[in-house]
């Protein structure tokens, strides 16, 4: 019932309301807070990364397929598109890793699959297999570029790549919906032309990004005022004991370094 719906914006499962908003909010938060003192991008636990990725991937069938609101053809195509886009993006991300470094990485496969899932979310029930593969390719290329190249170039500390994966993926998927959902590429949108729908989608993505940036900044400033003017934890907590101990008085891993058995 909102103005975007009245304008004909399509978003099957939340590419706009979930991924673009989360990504832009994360980017604004990273810009306001600034980078960590020791900004080392290393994987904390690849086993947990793989487990978490698997949980997300399986859960995404309910996330996208469930947005059809009924067990029927729409839900089936949404689940199929979800699988194809995620797998394609994982392969595309990995192929780029191999071309650049000569090695495939578990972290690259995991991150690439999430990029594909985020990219297909707004389109899931509107596209056929070809459109889903196209979205996977676009997400795998664009999200990796922003997560590695753009982040390094501009120095913002988006430690979980929320902007690079979710924000960029949701934005790309929303804008490409007008193309991949057209019957030309096996899609199911017959209400508008490819160009008309693309303009509508791009406008919605831009409006959402601007609105989210302003709202996120306002919320951060309000939180800063309410917490005494500083959003960062003390330097000792950041560089010494860590956030788990400082915030909760406990750590995820209790073994001291000298007690670890190899």
JSON list of N, CA and C in Angstrom, two decimals, residues 181-259:
[
{"chain": "A", "resi": 181, "resn": "UNK", "atom": "N", "xyz": [13.43, -10.53, -15.22]},
{"chain": "A", "resi": 181, "resn": "UNK", "atom": "CA", "xyz": [12.04, -10.97, -15.06]},
{"chain": "A", "resi": 181, "resn": "UNK", "atom": "C", "xyz": [11.23, -10.84, -16.33]},
{"chain": "A", "resi": 182, "resn": "UNK", "atom": "N", "xyz": [11.83, -10.30, -17.38]},
{"chain": "A", "resi": 182, "resn": "UNK", "atom": "CA", "xyz": [11.12, -10.16, -18.65]},
{"chain": "A", "resi": 182, "resn": "UNK", "atom": "C", "xyz": [11.00, -11.52, -19.34]},
{"chain": "A", "resi": 183, "resn": "UNK", "atom": "N", "xyz": [9.93, -11.74, -20.08]},
{"chain": "A", "resi": 183, "resn": "UNK", "atom": "CA", "xyz": [9.75, -13.01, -20.80]},
{"chain": "A", "resi": 183, "resn": "UNK", "atom": "C", "xyz": [10.91, -13.34, -21.73]},
{"chain": "A", "resi": 184, "resn": "UNK", "atom": "N", "xyz": [11.62, -12.32, -22.21]},
{"chain": "A", "resi": 184, "resn": "UNK", "atom": "CA", "xyz": [12.77, -12.54, -23.09]},
{"chain": "A", "resi": 184, "resn": "UNK", "atom": "C", "xyz": [13.79, -13.47, -22.46]},
{"chain": "A", "resi": 185, "resn": "UNK", "atom": "N", "xyz": [13.96, -13.37, -21.14]},
{"chain": "A", "resi": 185, "resn": "UNK", "atom": "CA", "xyz": [14.93, -14.19, -20.42]},
{"chain": "A", "resi": 185, "resn": "UNK", "atom": "C", "xyz": [14.25, -15.25, -19.54]},
{"chain": "A", "resi": 186, "resn": "UNK", "atom": "N", "xyz": [13.03, -15.60, -19.92]},
{"chain": "A", "resi": 186, "resn": "UNK", "atom": "CA", "xyz": [12.32, -16.66, -19.20]},
{"chain": "A", "resi": 186, "resn": "UNK", "atom": "C", "xyz": [11.62, -16.22, -17.95]},
{"chain": "A", "resi": 187, "resn": "UNK", "atom": "N", "xyz": [11.47, -14.89, -17.75]},
{"chain": "A", "resi": 187, "resn": "UNK", "atom": "CA", "xyz": [10.79, -14.38, -16.56]},
{"chain": "A", "resi": 187, "resn": "UNK", "atom": "C", "xyz": [9.29, -14.32, -16.72]},
{"chain": "A", "resi": 188, "resn": "UNK", "atom": "N", "xyz": [8.64, -13.90, -15.64]},
{"chain": "A", "resi": 188, "resn": "UNK", "atom": "CA", "xyz": [7.17, -13.96, -15.59]},
{"chain": "A", "resi": 188, "resn": "UNK", "atom": "C", "xyz": [6.50, -12.59, -15.49]},
{"chain": "A", "resi": 189, "resn": "UNK", "atom": "N", "xyz": [7.26, -11.51, -15.64]},
{"chain": "A", "resi": 189, "resn": "UNK", "atom": "CA", "xyz": [6.67, -10.18, -15.55]},
{"chain": "A", "resi": 189, "resn": "UNK", "atom": "C", "xyz": [6.15, -9.76, -16.92]},
{"chain": "A", "resi": 190, "resn": "UNK", "atom": "N", "xyz": [4.85, -9.80, -17.07]},
{"chain": "A", "resi": 190, "resn": "UNK", "atom": "CA", "xyz": [4.23, -9.42, -18.35]},
{"chain": "A", "resi": 190, "resn": "UNK", "atom": "C", "xyz": [3.44, -8.13, -18.23]},
{"chain": "A", "resi": 191, "resn": "UNK", "atom": "N", "xyz": [3.53, -7.47, -17.08]},
{"chain": "A", "resi": 191, "resn": "UNK", "atom": "CA", "xyz": [2.72, -6.27, -16.85]},
{"chain": "A", "resi": 191, "resn": "UNK", "atom": "C", "xyz": [3.34, -5.03, -17.47]},
{"chain": "A", "resi": 192, "resn": "UNK", "atom": "N", "xyz": [4.67, -4.96, -17.50]},
{"chain": "A", "resi": 192, "resn": "UNK", "atom": "CA", "xyz": [5.35, -3.77, -18.03]},
{"chain": "A", "resi": 192, "resn": "UNK", "atom": "C", "xyz": [6.46, -4.20, -18.97]},
{"chain": "A", "resi": 193, "resn": "UNK", "atom": "N", "xyz": [6.99, -3.24, -19.71]},
{"chain": "A", "resi": 193, "resn": "UNK", "atom": "CA", "xyz": [8.12, -3.53, -20.59]},
{"chain": "A", "resi": 193, "resn": "UNK", "atom": "C", "xyz": [9.41, -3.61, -19.77]},
{"chain": "A", "resi": 194, "resn": "UNK", "atom": "N", "xyz": [10.42, -4.20, -20.36]},
{"chain": "A", "resi": 194, "resn": "UNK", "atom": "CA", "xyz": [11.70, -4.35, -19.70]},
{"chain": "A", "resi": 194, "resn": "UNK", "atom": "C", "xyz": [12.27, -3.00, -19.26]},
{"chain": "A", "resi": 195, "resn": "UNK", "atom": "N", "xyz": [12.26, -2.01, -20.16]},
{"chain": "A", "resi": 195, "resn": "UNK", "atom": "CA", "xyz": [12.82, -0.70, -19.85]},
{"chain": "A", "resi": 195, "resn": "UNK", "atom": "C", "xyz": [12.03, 0.01, -18.77]},
{"chain": "A", "resi": 196, "resn": "UNK", "atom": "N", "xyz": [10.71, -0.02, -18.88]},
{"chain": "A", "resi": 196, "resn": "UNK", "atom": "CA", "xyz": [9.87, 0.66, -17.88]},
{"chain": "A", "resi": 196, "resn": "UNK", "atom": "C", "xyz": [10.10, 0.08, -16.49]},
{"chain": "A", "resi": 197, "resn": "UNK", "atom": "N", "xyz": [10.12, -1.23, -16.38]},
{"chain": "A", "resi": 197, "resn": "UNK", "atom": "CA", "xyz": [10.31, -1.86, -15.08]},
{"chain": "A", "resi": 197, "resn": "UNK", "atom": "C", "xyz": [11.70, -1.60, -14.53]},
{"chain": "A", "resi": 198, "resn": "UNK", "atom": "N", "xyz": [12.70, -1.55, -15.41]},
{"chain": "A", "resi": 198, "resn": "UNK", "atom": "CA", "xyz": [14.06, -1.29, -14.96]},
{"chain": "A", "resi": 198, "resn": "UNK", "atom": "C", "xyz": [14.17, 0.11, -14.37]},
{"chain": "A", "resi": 199, "resn": "UNK", "atom": "N", "xyz": [13.56, 1.09, -15.01]},
{"chain": "A", "resi": 199, "resn": "UNK", "atom": "CA", "xyz": [13.57, 2.46, -14.49]},
{"chain": "A", "resi": 199, "resn": "UNK", "atom": "C", "xyz": [12.89, 2.51, -13.13]},
{"chain": "A", "resi": 200, "resn": "UNK", "atom": "N", "xyz": [11.76, 1.84, -13.01]},
{"chain": "A", "resi": 200, "resn": "UNK", "atom": "CA", "xyz": [11.03, 1.80, -11.73]},
{"chain": "A", "resi": 200, "resn": "UNK", "atom": "C", "xyz": [11.90, 1.17, -10.64]},
{"chain": "A", "resi": 201, "resn": "UNK", "atom": "N", "xyz": [12.54, 0.07, -10.97]},
{"chain": "A", "resi": 201, "resn": "UNK", "atom": "CA", "xyz": [13.36, -0.65, -9.98]},
{"chain": "A", "resi": 201, "resn": "UNK", "atom": "C", "xyz": [14.58, 0.17, -9.55]},
{"chain": "A", "resi": 202, "resn": "UNK", "atom": "N", "xyz": [15.26, 0.78, -10.50]},
{"chain": "A", "resi": 202, "resn": "UNK", "atom": "CA", "xyz": [16.45, 1.58, -10.18]},
{"chain": "A", "resi": 202, "resn": "UNK", "atom": "C", "xyz": [16.09, 2.78, -9.32]},
{"chain": "A", "resi": 203, "resn": "UNK", "atom": "N", "xyz": [14.97, 3.41, -9.64]},
{"chain": "A", "resi": 203, "resn": "UNK", "atom": "CA", "xyz": [14.51, 4.55, -8.84]},
{"chain": "A", "resi": 203, "resn": "UNK", "atom": "C", "xyz": [14.23, 4.12, -7.40]},
{"chain": "A", "resi": 204, "resn": "UNK", "atom": "N", "xyz": [13.56, 2.99, -7.24]},
{"chain": "A", "resi": 204, "resn": "UNK", "atom": "CA", "xyz": [13.25, 2.49, -5.90]},
{"chain": "A", "resi": 204, "resn": "UNK", "atom": "C", "xyz": [14.52, 2.17, -5.12]},
{"chain": "A", "resi": 205, "resn": "UNK", "atom": "N", "xyz": [15.50, 1.56, -5.78]},
{"chain": "A", "resi": 205, "resn": "UNK", "atom": "CA", "xyz": [16.75, 1.22, -5.11]},
{"chain": "A", "resi": 205, "resn": "UNK", "atom": "C", "xyz": [17.49, 2.47, -4.65]},
{"chain": "A", "resi": 206, "resn": "UNK", "atom": "N", "xyz": [17.55, 3.48, -5.51]},
{"chain": "A", "resi": 206, "resn": "UNK", "atom": "CA", "xyz": [18.23, 4.72, -5.15]},
{"chain": "A", "resi": 206, "resn": "UNK", "atom": "C", "xyz": [17.52, 5.45, -4.02]},
{"chain": "A", "resi": 207, "resn": "UNK", "atom": "N", "xyz": [16.21, 5.54, -4.10]},
{"chain": "A", "resi": 207, "resn": "UNK", "atom": "CA", "xyz": [15.43, 6.22, -3.05]},
{"chain": "A", "resi": 207, "resn": "UNK", "atom": "C", "xyz": [15.63, 5.51, -1.71]},
{"chain": "A", "resi": 208, "resn": "UNK", "atom": "N", "xyz": [15.60, 4.19, -1.73]},
{"chain": "A", "resi": 208, "resn": "UNK", "atom": "CA", "xyz": [15.80, 3.42, -0.51]},
{"chain": "A", "resi": 208, "resn": "UNK", "atom": "C", "xyz": [17.19, 3.63, 0.06]},
{"chain": "A", "resi": 209, "resn": "UNK", "atom": "N", "xyz": [18.20, 3.66, -0.80]},
{"chain": "A", "resi": 209, "resn": "UNK", "atom": "CA", "xyz": [19.57, 3.85, -0.34]},
{"chain": "A", "resi": 209, "resn": "UNK", "atom": "C", "xyz": [19.74, 5.22, 0.31]},
{"chain": "A", "resi": 210, "resn": "UNK", "atom": "N", "xyz": [19.21, 6.25, -0.30]},
{"chain": "A", "resi": 210, "resn": "UNK", "atom": "CA", "xyz": [19.34, 7.60, 0.26]},
{"chain": "A", "resi": 210, "resn": "UNK", "atom": "C", "xyz": [18.58, 7.71, 1.58]},
{"chain": "A", "resi": 211, "resn": "UNK", "atom": "N", "xyz": [17.36, 7.22, 1.60]},
{"chain": "A", "resi": 211, "resn": "UNK", "atom": "CA", "xyz": [16.56, 7.26, 2.83]},
{"chain": "A", "resi": 211, "resn": "UNK", "atom": "C", "xyz": [17.25, 6.51, 3.96]},
{"chain": "A", "resi": 212, "resn": "UNK", "atom": "N", "xyz": [17.77, 5.32, 3.66]},
{"chain": "A", "resi": 212, "resn": "UNK", "atom": "CA", "xyz": [18.43, 4.52, 4.68]},
{"chain": "A", "resi": 212, "resn": "UNK", "atom": "C", "xyz": [19.68, 5.19, 5.20]},
{"chain": "A", "resi": 213, "resn": "UNK", "atom": "N", "xyz": [20.45, 5.82, 4.31]},
{"chain": "A", "resi": 213, "resn": "UNK", "atom": "CA", "xyz": [21.66, 6.51, 4.74]},
{"chain": "A", "resi": 213, "resn": "UNK", "atom": "C", "xyz": [21.33, 7.64, 5.71]},
{"chain": "A", "resi": 214, "resn": "UNK", "atom": "N", "xyz": [20.32, 8.43, 5.38]},
{"chain": "A", "resi": 214, "resn": "UNK", "atom": "CA", "xyz": [19.93, 9.54, 6.25]},
{"chain": "A", "resi": 214, "resn": "UNK", "atom": "C", "xyz": [19.40, 9.03, 7.59]},
{"chain": "A", "resi": 215, "resn": "UNK", "atom": "N", "xyz": [18.52, 8.03, 7.53]},
{"chain": "A", "resi": 215, "resn": "UNK", "atom": "CA", "xyz": [17.93, 7.49, 8.76]},
{"chain": "A", "resi": 215, "resn": "UNK", "atom": "C", "xyz": [18.98, 6.82, 9.64]},
{"chain": "A", "resi": 216, "resn": "UNK", "atom": "N", "xyz": [19.91, 6.10, 9.03]},
{"chain": "A", "resi": 216, "resn": "UNK", "atom": "CA", "xyz": [20.96, 5.42, 9.79]},
{"chain": "A", "resi": 216, "resn": "UNK", "atom": "C", "xyz": [21.87, 6.43, 10.48]},
{"chain": "A", "resi": 217, "resn": "UNK", "atom": "N", "xyz": [22.23, 7.47, 9.76]},
{"chain": "A", "resi": 217, "resn": "UNK", "atom": "CA", "xyz": [23.09, 8.51, 10.35]},
{"chain": "A", "resi": 217, "resn": "UNK", "atom": "C", "xyz": [22.37, 9.18, 11.52]},
{"chain": "A", "resi": 218, "resn": "UNK", "atom": "N", "xyz": [21.09, 9.47, 11.35]},
{"chain": "A", "resi": 218, "resn": "UNK", "atom": "CA", "xyz": [20.32, 10.10, 12.43]},
{"chain": "A", "resi": 218, "resn": "UNK", "atom": "C", "xyz": [20.26, 9.19, 13.66]},
{"chain": "A", "resi": 219, "resn": "UNK", "atom": "N", "xyz": [20.05, 7.91, 13.45]},
{"chain": "A", "resi": 219, "resn": "UNK", "atom": "CA", "xyz": [19.99, 6.96, 14.56]},
{"chain": "A", "resi": 219, "resn": "UNK", "atom": "C", "xyz": [21.34, 6.86, 15.27]},
{"chain": "A", "resi": 220, "resn": "UNK", "atom": "N", "xyz": [22.42, 6.86, 14.51]},
{"chain": "A", "resi": 220, "resn": "UNK", "atom": "CA", "xyz": [23.75, 6.80, 15.11]},
{"chain": "A", "resi": 220, "resn": "UNK", "atom": "C", "xyz": [24.05, 8.04, 15.92]},
{"chain": "A", "resi": 221, "resn": "UNK", "atom": "N", "xyz": [23.65, 9.20, 15.42]},
{"chain": "A", "resi": 221, "resn": "UNK", "atom": "CA", "xyz": [23.87, 10.43, 16.17]},
{"chain": "A", "resi": 221, "resn": "UNK", "atom": "C", "xyz": [23.04, 10.46, 17.45]},
{"chain": "A", "resi": 222, "resn": "UNK", "atom": "N", "xyz": [21.83, 9.94, 17.38]},
{"chain": "A", "resi": 222, "resn": "UNK", "atom": "CA", "xyz": [20.99, 9.86, 18.57]},
{"chain": "A", "resi": 222, "resn": "UNK", "atom": "C", "xyz": [21.61, 8.92, 19.60]},
{"chain": "A", "resi": 223, "resn": "UNK", "atom": "N", "xyz": [22.10, 7.77, 19.12]},
{"chain": "A", "resi": 223, "resn": "UNK", "atom": "CA", "xyz": [22.75, 6.82, 20.02]},
{"chain": "A", "resi": 223, "resn": "UNK", "atom": "C", "xyz": [24.01, 7.42, 20.63]},
{"chain": "A", "resi": 224, "resn": "UNK", "atom": "N", "xyz": [24.74, 8.18, 19.83]},
{"chain": "A", "resi": 224, "resn": "UNK", "atom": "CA", "xyz": [25.96, 8.82, 20.33]},
{"chain": "A", "resi": 224, "resn": "UNK", "atom": "C", "xyz": [25.63, 9.81, 21.44]},
{"chain": "A", "resi": 225, "resn": "UNK", "atom": "N", "xyz": [24.56, 10.58, 21.25]},
{"chain": "A", "resi": 225, "resn": "UNK", "atom": "CA", "xyz": [24.16, 11.55, 22.28]},
{"chain": "A", "resi": 225, "resn": "UNK", "atom": "C", "xyz": [23.71, 10.85, 23.55]},
{"chain": "A", "resi": 226, "resn": "UNK", "atom": "N", "xyz": [23.02, 9.73, 23.41]},
{"chain": "A", "resi": 226, "resn": "UNK", "atom": "CA", "xyz": [22.50, 9.01, 24.58]},
{"chain": "A", "resi": 226, "resn": "UNK", "atom": "C", "xyz": [23.57, 8.24, 25.33]},
{"chain": "A", "resi": 227, "resn": "UNK", "atom": "N", "xyz": [24.69, 7.95, 24.67]},
{"chain": "A", "resi": 227, "resn": "UNK", "atom": "CA", "xyz": [25.76, 7.17, 25.31]},
{"chain": "A", "resi": 227, "resn": "UNK", "atom": "C", "xyz": [26.95, 8.01, 25.71]},
{"chain": "A", "resi": 228, "resn": "UNK", "atom": "N", "xyz": [26.76, 9.30, 25.81]},
{"chain": "A", "resi": 228, "resn": "UNK", "atom": "CA", "xyz": [27.83, 10.17, 26.29]},
{"chain": "A", "resi": 228, "resn": "UNK", "atom": "C", "xyz": [28.78, 10.66, 25.24]},
{"chain": "A", "resi": 229, "resn": "UNK", "atom": "N", "xyz": [28.41, 10.56, 23.98]},
{"chain": "A", "resi": 229, "resn": "UNK", "atom": "CA", "xyz": [29.20, 11.16, 22.92]},
{"chain": "A", "resi": 229, "resn": "UNK", "atom": "C", "xyz": [30.25, 10.26, 22.29]},
{"chain": "A", "resi": 230, "resn": "UNK", "atom": "N", "xyz": [30.23, 8.96, 22.59]},
{"chain": "A", "resi": 230, "resn": "UNK", "atom": "CA", "xyz": [31.23, 8.07, 21.99]},
{"chain": "A", "resi": 230, "resn": "UNK", "atom": "C", "xyz": [30.59, 6.72, 21.69]},
{"chain": "A", "resi": 231, "resn": "UNK", "atom": "N", "xyz": [30.63, 6.30, 20.44]},
{"chain": "A", "resi": 231, "resn": "UNK", "atom": "CA", "xyz": [30.05, 5.03, 20.05]},
{"chain": "A", "resi": 231, "resn": "UNK", "atom": "C", "xyz": [31.04, 3.88, 20.11]},
{"chain": "A", "resi": 232, "resn": "UNK", "atom": "N", "xyz": [32.31, 4.18, 20.31]},
{"chain": "A", "resi": 232, "resn": "UNK", "atom": "CA", "xyz": [33.33, 3.14, 20.33]},
{"chain": "A", "resi": 232, "resn": "UNK", "atom": "C", "xyz": [33.55, 2.64, 21.75]},
{"chain": "A", "resi": 233, "resn": "UNK", "atom": "N", "xyz": [33.99, 1.39, 21.86]},
{"chain": "A", "resi": 233, "resn": "UNK", "atom": "CA", "xyz": [34.39, 0.84, 23.15]},
{"chain": "A", "resi": 233, "resn": "UNK", "atom": "C", "xyz": [35.75, 1.42, 23.51]},
{"chain": "A", "resi": 234, "resn": "UNK", "atom": "N", "xyz": [36.18, 1.34, 24.78]},
{"chain": "A", "resi": 234, "resn": "UNK", "atom": "CA", "xyz": [37.50, 1.83, 25.16]},
{"chain": "A", "resi": 234, "resn": "UNK", "atom": "C", "xyz": [38.61, 1.13, 24.38]},
{"chain": "A", "resi": 235, "resn": "UNK", "atom": "N", "xyz": [39.72, 1.81, 24.22]},
{"chain": "A", "resi": 235, "resn": "UNK", "atom": "CA", "xyz": [40.82, 1.25, 23.43]},
{"chain": "A", "resi": 235, "resn": "UNK", "atom": "C", "xyz": [41.33, -0.06, 24.01]},
{"chain": "A", "resi": 236, "resn": "UNK", "atom": "N", "xyz": [41.33, -0.15, 25.33]},
{"chain": "A", "resi": 236, "resn": "UNK", "atom": "CA", "xyz": [41.78, -1.39, 25.96]},
{"chain": "A", "resi": 236, "resn": "UNK", "atom": "C", "xyz": [40.90, -2.57, 25.63]},
{"chain": "A", "resi": 237, "resn": "UNK", "atom": "N", "xyz": [39.61, -2.32, 25.54]},
{"chain": "A", "resi": 237, "resn": "UNK", "atom": "CA", "xyz": [38.68, -3.40, 25.18]},
{"chain": "A", "resi": 237, "resn": "UNK", "atom": "C", "xyz": [38.85, -3.80, 23.73]},
{"chain": "A", "resi": 238, "resn": "UNK", "atom": "N", "xyz": [39.13, -2.83, 22.88]},
{"chain": "A", "resi": 238, "resn": "UNK", "atom": "CA", "xyz": [39.26, -3.11, 21.45]},
{"chain": "A", "resi": 238, "resn": "UNK", "atom": "C", "xyz": [40.54, -3.84, 21.13]},
{"chain": "A", "resi": 239, "resn": "UNK", "atom": "N", "xyz": [41.64, -3.46, 21.77]},
{"chain": "A", "resi": 239, "resn": "UNK", "atom": "CA", "xyz": [42.94, -4.03, 21.43]},
{"chain": "A", "resi": 239, "resn": "UNK", "atom": "C", "xyz": [43.42, -5.09, 22.42]},
{"chain": "A", "resi": 240, "resn": "UNK", "atom": "N", "xyz": [42.80, -5.13, 23.60]},
{"chain": "A", "resi": 240, "resn": "UNK", "atom": "CA", "xyz": [43.25, -6.06, 24.62]},
{"chain": "A", "resi": 240, "resn": "UNK", "atom": "C", "xyz": [42.31, -7.21, 24.88]},
{"chain": "A", "resi": 241, "resn": "UNK", "atom": "N", "xyz": [41.39, -7.01, 25.82]},
{"chain": "A", "resi": 241, "resn": "UNK", "atom": "CA", "xyz": [40.53, -8.11, 26.26]},
{"chain": "A", "resi": 241, "resn": "UNK", "atom": "C", "xyz": [39.51, -8.55, 25.22]},
{"chain": "A", "resi": 242, "resn": "UNK", "atom": "N", "xyz": [39.09, -7.66, 24.33]},
{"chain": "A", "resi": 242, "resn": "UNK", "atom": "CA", "xyz": [38.10, -8.03, 23.32]},
{"chain": "A", "resi": 242, "resn": "UNK", "atom": "C", "xyz": [36.69, -7.72, 23.76]},
{"chain": "A", "resi": 243, "resn": "UNK", "atom": "N", "xyz": [35.78, -7.67, 22.79]},
{"chain": "A", "resi": 243, "resn": "UNK", "atom": "CA", "xyz": [34.40, -7.26, 23.08]},
{"chain": "A", "resi": 243, "resn": "UNK", "atom": "C", "xyz": [33.65, -8.27, 23.93]},
{"chain": "A", "resi": 244, "resn": "UNK", "atom": "N", "xyz": [33.92, -9.56, 23.75]},
{"chain": "A", "resi": 244, "resn": "UNK", "atom": "CA", "xyz": [33.19, -10.57, 24.53]},
{"chain": "A", "resi": 244, "resn": "UNK", "atom": "C", "xyz": [33.43, -10.38, 26.03]},
{"chain": "A", "resi": 245, "resn": "UNK", "atom": "N", "xyz": [34.68, -10.26, 26.41]},
{"chain": "A", "resi": 245, "resn": "UNK", "atom": "CA", "xyz": [35.00, -10.08, 27.82]},
{"chain": "A", "resi": 245, "resn": "UNK", "atom": "C", "xyz": [34.53, -8.72, 28.33]},
{"chain": "A", "resi": 246, "resn": "UNK", "atom": "N", "xyz": [34.70, -7.69, 27.51]},
{"chain": "A", "resi": 246, "resn": "UNK", "atom": "CA", "xyz": [34.34, -6.34, 27.97]},
{"chain": "A", "resi": 246, "resn": "UNK", "atom": "C", "xyz": [32.83, -6.19, 28.14]},
{"chain": "A", "resi": 247, "resn": "UNK", "atom": "N", "xyz": [32.07, -6.74, 27.21]},
{"chain": "A", "resi": 247, "resn": "UNK", "atom": "CA", "xyz": [30.61, -6.59, 27.25]},
{"chain": "A", "resi": 247, "resn": "UNK", "atom": "C", "xyz": [29.93, -7.61, 28.16]},
{"chain": "A", "resi": 248, "resn": "UNK", "atom": "N", "xyz": [30.43, -8.84, 28.16]},
{"chain": "A", "resi": 248, "resn": "UNK", "atom": "CA", "xyz": [29.69, -9.92, 28.82]},
{"chain": "A", "resi": 248, "resn": "UNK", "atom": "C", "xyz": [30.47, -10.63, 29.93]},
{"chain": "A", "resi": 249, "resn": "UNK", "atom": "N", "xyz": [31.77, -10.34, 30.02]},
{"chain": "A", "resi": 249, "resn": "UNK", "atom": "CA", "xyz": [32.55, -10.99, 31.05]},
{"chain": "A", "resi": 249, "resn": "UNK", "atom": "C", "xyz": [32.87, -12.44, 30.76]},
{"chain": "A", "resi": 250, "resn": "UNK", "atom": "N", "xyz": [32.75, -12.84, 29.50]},
{"chain": "A", "resi": 250, "resn": "UNK", "atom": "CA", "xyz": [33.07, -14.21, 29.12]},
{"chain": "A", "resi": 250, "resn": "UNK", "atom": "C", "xyz": [33.56, -14.22, 27.67]},
{"chain": "A", "resi": 251, "resn": "UNK", "atom": "N", "xyz": [34.33, -15.25, 27.34]},
{"chain": "A", "resi": 251, "resn": "UNK", "atom": "CA", "xyz": [34.88, -15.37, 26.00]},
{"chain": "A", "resi": 251, "resn": "UNK", "atom": "C", "xyz": [34.35, -16.62, 25.32]},
{"chain": "A", "resi": 252, "resn": "UNK", "atom": "N", "xyz": [34.29, -16.58, 24.00]},
{"chain": "A", "resi": 252, "resn": "UNK", "atom": "CA", "xyz": [33.80, -17.73, 23.24]},
{"chain": "A", "resi": 252, "resn": "UNK", "atom": "C", "xyz": [34.74, -18.92, 23.39]},
{"chain": "A", "resi": 253, "resn": "UNK", "atom": "N", "xyz": [36.05, -18.66, 23.37]},
{"chain": "A", "resi": 253, "resn": "UNK", "atom": "CA", "xyz": [37.05, -19.72, 23.50]},
{"chain": "A", "resi": 253, "resn": "UNK", "atom": "C", "xyz": [37.77, -19.53, 24.82]},
{"chain": "A", "resi": 254, "resn": "UNK", "atom": "N", "xyz": [37.65, -20.50, 25.73]},
{"chain": "A", "resi": 254, "resn": "UNK", "atom": "CA", "xyz": [38.13, -20.32, 27.10]},
{"chain": "A", "resi": 254, "resn": "UNK", "atom": "C", "xyz": [39.57, -20.79, 27.30]},
{"chain": "A", "resi": 255, "resn": "UNK", "atom": "N", "xyz": [40.13, -21.55, 26.37]},
{"chain": "A", "resi": 255, "resn": "UNK", "atom": "CA", "xyz": [41.49, -22.04, 26.54]},
{"chain": "A", "resi": 255, "resn": "UNK", "atom": "C", "xyz": [42.49, -20.93, 26.32]},
{"chain": "A", "resi": 256, "resn": "UNK", "atom": "N", "xyz": [43.42, -20.77, 27.26]},
{"chain": "A", "resi": 256, "resn": "UNK", "atom": "CA", "xyz": [44.51, -19.81, 27.08]},
{"chain": "A", "resi": 256, "resn": "UNK", "atom": "C", "xyz": [45.49, -20.38, 26.07]},
{"chain": "A", "resi": 257, "resn": "UNK", "atom": "N", "xyz": [46.29, -19.49, 25.48]},
{"chain": "A", "resi": 257, "resn": "UNK", "atom": "CA", "xyz": [47.18, -19.92, 24.41]},
{"chain": "A", "resi": 257, "resn": "UNK", "atom": "C", "xyz": [48.15, -20.99, 24.89]},
{"chain": "A", "resi": 258, "resn": "UNK", "atom": "N", "xyz": [48.68, -20.83, 26.14]},
{"chain": "A", "resi": 258, "resn": "UNK", "atom": "CA", "xyz": [49.65, -21.78, 26.63]},
{"chain": "A", "resi": 258, "resn": "UNK", "atom": "C", "xyz": [49.02, -23.12, 27.03]},
{"chain": "A", "resi": 259, "resn": "UNK", "atom": "N", "xyz": [47.66, -23.16, 27.12]},
{"chain": "A", "resi": 259, "resn": "UNK", "atom": "CA", "xyz": [47.00, -24.40, 27.48]},
{"chain": "A", "resi": 259, "resn": "UNK", "atom": "C", "xyz": [46.54, -25.20, 26.27]}
]
